[in-house]
PDB file of C-alpha atoms in Angstrom:
ATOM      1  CA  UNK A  45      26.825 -20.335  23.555  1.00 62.00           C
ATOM      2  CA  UNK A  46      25.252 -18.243  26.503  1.00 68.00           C
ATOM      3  CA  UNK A  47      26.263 -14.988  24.886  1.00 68.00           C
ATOM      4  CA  UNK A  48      23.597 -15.574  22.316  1.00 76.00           C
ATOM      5  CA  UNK A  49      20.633 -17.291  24.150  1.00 77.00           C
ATOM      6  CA  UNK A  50      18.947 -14.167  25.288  1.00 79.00           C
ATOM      7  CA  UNK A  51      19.470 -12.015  22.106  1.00 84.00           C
ATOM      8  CA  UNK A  52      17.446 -10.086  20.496  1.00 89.00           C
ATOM      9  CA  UNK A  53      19.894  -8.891  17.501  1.00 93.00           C
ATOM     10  CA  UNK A  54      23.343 -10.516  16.253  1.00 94.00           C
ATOM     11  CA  UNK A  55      25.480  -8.306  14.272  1.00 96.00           C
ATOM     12  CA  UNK A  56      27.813 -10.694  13.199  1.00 96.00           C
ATOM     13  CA  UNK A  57      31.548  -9.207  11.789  1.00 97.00           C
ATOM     14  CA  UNK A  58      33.926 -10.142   9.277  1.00 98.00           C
ATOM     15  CA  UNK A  59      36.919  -8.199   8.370  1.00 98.00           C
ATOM     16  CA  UNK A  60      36.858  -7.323   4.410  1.00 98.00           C
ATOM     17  CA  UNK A  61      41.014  -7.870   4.458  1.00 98.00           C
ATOM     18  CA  UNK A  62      40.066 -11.523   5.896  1.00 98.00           C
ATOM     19  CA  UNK A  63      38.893 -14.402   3.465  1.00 98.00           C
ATOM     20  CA  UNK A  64      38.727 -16.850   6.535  1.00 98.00           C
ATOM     21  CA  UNK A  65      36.840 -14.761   8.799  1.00 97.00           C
ATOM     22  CA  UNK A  66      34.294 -14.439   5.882  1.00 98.00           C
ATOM     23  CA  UNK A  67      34.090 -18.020   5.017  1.00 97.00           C
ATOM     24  CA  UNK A  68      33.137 -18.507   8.871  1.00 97.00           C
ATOM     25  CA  UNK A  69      29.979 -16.327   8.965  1.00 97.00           C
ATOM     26  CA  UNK A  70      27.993 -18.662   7.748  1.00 96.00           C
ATOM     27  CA  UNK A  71      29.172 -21.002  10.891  1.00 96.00           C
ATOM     28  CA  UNK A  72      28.453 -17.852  13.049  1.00 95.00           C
ATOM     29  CA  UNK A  73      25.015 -17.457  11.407  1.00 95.00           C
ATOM     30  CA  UNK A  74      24.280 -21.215  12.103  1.00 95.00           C
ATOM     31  CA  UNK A  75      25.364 -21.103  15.761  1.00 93.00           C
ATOM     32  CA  UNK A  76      23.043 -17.818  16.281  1.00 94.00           C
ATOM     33  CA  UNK A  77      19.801 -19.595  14.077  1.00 93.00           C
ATOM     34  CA  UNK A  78      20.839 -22.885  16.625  1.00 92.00           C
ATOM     35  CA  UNK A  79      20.517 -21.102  19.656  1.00 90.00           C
ATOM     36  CA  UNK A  80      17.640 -18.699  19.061  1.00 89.00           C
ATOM     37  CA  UNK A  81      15.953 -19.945  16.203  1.00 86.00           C
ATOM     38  CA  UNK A  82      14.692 -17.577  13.813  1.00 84.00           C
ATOM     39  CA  UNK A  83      13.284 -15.510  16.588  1.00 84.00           C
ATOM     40  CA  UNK A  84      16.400 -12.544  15.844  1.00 92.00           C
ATOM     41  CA  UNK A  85      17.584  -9.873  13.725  1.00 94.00           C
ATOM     42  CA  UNK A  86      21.098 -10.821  12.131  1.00 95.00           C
ATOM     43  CA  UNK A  87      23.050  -8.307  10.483  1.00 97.00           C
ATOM     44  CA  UNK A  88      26.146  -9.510   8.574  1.00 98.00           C
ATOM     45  CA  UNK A  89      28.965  -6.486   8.788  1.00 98.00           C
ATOM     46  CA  UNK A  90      32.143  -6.698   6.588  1.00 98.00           C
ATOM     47  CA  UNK A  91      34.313  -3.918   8.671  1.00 98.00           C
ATOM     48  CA  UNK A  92      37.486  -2.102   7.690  1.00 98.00           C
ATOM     49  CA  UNK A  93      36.074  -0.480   4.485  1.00 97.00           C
ATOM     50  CA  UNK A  94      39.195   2.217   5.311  1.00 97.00           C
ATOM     51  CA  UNK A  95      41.300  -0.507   3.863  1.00 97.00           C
ATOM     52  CA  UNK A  96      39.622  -0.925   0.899  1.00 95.00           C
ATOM     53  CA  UNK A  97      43.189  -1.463  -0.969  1.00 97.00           C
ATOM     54  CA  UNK A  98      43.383  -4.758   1.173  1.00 98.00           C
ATOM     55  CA  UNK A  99      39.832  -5.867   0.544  1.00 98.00           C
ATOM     56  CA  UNK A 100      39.431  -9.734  -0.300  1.00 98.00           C
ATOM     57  CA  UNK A 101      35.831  -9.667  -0.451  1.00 98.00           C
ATOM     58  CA  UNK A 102      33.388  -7.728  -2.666  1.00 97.00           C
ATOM     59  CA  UNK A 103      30.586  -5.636  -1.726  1.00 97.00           C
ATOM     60  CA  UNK A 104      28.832  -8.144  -3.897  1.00 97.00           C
ATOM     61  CA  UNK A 105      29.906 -11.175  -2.182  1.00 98.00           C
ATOM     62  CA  UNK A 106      28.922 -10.077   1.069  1.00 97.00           C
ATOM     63  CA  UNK A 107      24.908  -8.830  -0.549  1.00 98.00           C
ATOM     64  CA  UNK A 108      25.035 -12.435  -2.022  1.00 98.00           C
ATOM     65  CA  UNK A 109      26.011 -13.983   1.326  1.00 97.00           C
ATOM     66  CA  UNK A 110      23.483 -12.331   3.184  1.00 97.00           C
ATOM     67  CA  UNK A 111      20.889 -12.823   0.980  1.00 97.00           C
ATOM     68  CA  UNK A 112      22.032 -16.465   0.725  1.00 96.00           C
ATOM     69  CA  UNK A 113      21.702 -16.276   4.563  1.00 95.00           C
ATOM     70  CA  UNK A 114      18.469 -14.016   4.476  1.00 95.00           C
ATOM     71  CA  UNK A 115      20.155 -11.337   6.841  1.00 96.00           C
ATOM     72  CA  UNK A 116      20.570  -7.788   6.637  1.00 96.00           C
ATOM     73  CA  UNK A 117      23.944  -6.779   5.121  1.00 98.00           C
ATOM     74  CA  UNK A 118      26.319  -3.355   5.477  1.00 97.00           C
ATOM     75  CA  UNK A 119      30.090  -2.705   5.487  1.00 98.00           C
ATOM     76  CA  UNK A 120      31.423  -0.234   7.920  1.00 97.00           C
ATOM     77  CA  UNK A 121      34.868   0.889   8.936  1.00 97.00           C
ATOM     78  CA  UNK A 122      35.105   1.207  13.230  1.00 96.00           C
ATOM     79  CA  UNK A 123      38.235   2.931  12.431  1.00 97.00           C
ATOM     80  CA  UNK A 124      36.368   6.019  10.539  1.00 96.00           C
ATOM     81  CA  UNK A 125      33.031   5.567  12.078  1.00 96.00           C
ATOM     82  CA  UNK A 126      31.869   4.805   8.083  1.00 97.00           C
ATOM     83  CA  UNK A 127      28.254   3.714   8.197  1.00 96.00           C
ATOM     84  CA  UNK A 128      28.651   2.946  11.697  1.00 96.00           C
ATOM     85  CA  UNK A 129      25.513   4.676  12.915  1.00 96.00           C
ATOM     86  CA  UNK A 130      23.352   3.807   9.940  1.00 96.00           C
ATOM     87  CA  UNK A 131      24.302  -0.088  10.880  1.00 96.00           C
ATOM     88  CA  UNK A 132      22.817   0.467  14.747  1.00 94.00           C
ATOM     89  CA  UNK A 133      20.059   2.577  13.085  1.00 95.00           C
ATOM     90  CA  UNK A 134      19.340  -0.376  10.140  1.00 95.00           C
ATOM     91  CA  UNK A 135      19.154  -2.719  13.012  1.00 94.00           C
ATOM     92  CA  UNK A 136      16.992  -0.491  15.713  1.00 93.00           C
ATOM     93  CA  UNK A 137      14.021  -0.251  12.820  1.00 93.00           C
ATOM     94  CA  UNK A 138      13.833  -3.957  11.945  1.00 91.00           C
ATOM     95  CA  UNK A 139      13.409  -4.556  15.826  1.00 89.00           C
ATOM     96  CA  UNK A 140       9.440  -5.768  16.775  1.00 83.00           C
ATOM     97  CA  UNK A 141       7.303  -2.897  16.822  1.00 76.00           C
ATOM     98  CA  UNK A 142       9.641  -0.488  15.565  1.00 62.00           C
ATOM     99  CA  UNK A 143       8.133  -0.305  11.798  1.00 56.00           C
ATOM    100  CA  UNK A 144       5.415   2.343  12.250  1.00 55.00           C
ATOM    101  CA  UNK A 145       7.788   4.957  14.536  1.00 50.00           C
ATOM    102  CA  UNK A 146       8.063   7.089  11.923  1.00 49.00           C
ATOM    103  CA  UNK A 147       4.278   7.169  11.253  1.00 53.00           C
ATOM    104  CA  UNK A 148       3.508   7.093  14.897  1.00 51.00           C
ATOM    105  CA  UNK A 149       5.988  10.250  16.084  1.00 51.00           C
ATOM    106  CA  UNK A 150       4.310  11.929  13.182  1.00 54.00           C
ATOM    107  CA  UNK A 151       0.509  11.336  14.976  1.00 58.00           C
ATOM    108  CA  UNK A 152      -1.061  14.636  16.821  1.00 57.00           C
ATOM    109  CA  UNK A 153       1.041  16.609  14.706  1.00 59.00           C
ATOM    110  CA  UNK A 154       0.015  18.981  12.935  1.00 60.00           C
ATOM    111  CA  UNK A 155       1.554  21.210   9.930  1.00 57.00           C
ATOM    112  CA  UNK A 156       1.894  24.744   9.819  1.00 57.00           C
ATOM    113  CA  UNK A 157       2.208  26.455   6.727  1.00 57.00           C
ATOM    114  CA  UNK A 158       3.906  30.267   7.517  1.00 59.00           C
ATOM    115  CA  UNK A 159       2.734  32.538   4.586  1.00 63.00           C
ATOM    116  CA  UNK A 160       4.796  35.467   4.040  1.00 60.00           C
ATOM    117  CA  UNK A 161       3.854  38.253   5.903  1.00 59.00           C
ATOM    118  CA  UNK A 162       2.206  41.229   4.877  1.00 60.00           C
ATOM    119  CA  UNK A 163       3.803  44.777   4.063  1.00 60.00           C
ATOM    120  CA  UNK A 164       1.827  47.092   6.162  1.00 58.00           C
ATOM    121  CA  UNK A 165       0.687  50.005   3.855  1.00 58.00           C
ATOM    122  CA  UNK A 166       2.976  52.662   3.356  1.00 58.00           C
ATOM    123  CA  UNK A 167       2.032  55.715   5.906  1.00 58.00           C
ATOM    124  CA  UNK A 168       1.585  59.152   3.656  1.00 61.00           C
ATOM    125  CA  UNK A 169       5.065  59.730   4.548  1.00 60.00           C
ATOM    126  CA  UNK A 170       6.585  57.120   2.566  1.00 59.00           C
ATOM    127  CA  UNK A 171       7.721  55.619   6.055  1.00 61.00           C
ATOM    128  CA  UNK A 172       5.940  52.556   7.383  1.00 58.00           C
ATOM    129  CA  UNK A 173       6.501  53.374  10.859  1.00 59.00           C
TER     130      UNK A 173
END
């Protein structure tokens, strides 16, 4: 499909209430690896973790389908903003060249250690002003 052939990232959704839209990530997965090869990130999401008393799938089953699937895997809820930013964040470091932006925002810095400072002596007065 043309929304995928000049993607960099696919974050690719299931609902956590929903065995069939689980059972079709896999087709999602295929149709992303089709169109772009293995030349982008995928991130499997399993969304609605505020309905956890709903859930059909297991944490576990979604790890073991993305590792099946060798993509990155988190659950989020939209509705709460759970894990919401850590899934854009998960996805913004495995981008090209992003692995060393830690180390490299950290180059031509320098640390600063503040020692306590020092009690001026006490004048004969018992003031030390």
């Amino acid at each position: 499909p043309s929304y995928i052939r000049d993607s960099t990232v696919a974050v690719v959704v299931y609902d956590i209430t929903n065995l069939n839209s689980f059972q079709q990530t896999s087709k999602w997965i295929d149709d992303v690896r089709t169109e772009r090869g293995s030349d982008v990130i995928i991130m499997l999401v399993g969304n609605k973790t505020d309905l956890a008393d709903k859930r059909q799938i297991t944490i576990e089953e979604g790890e073991q389908r993305a590792k099946e699937l060798s993509v990155m895997f988190i659950e989020t809820s939209a509705k709460t903003g759970y894990n919401v930013k850590q899934l854009f964040r998960r996805v913004a470091s495995a981008l090209p060249g992003m692995e060393n932006v830690q180390e490299k925002s950290k180059e031509g810095m320098i640390d600063i250690k503040l020692d306590k400072p020092q009690e001026p002596p006490a004048s004969e007065g018992g003031c030390s002003c």
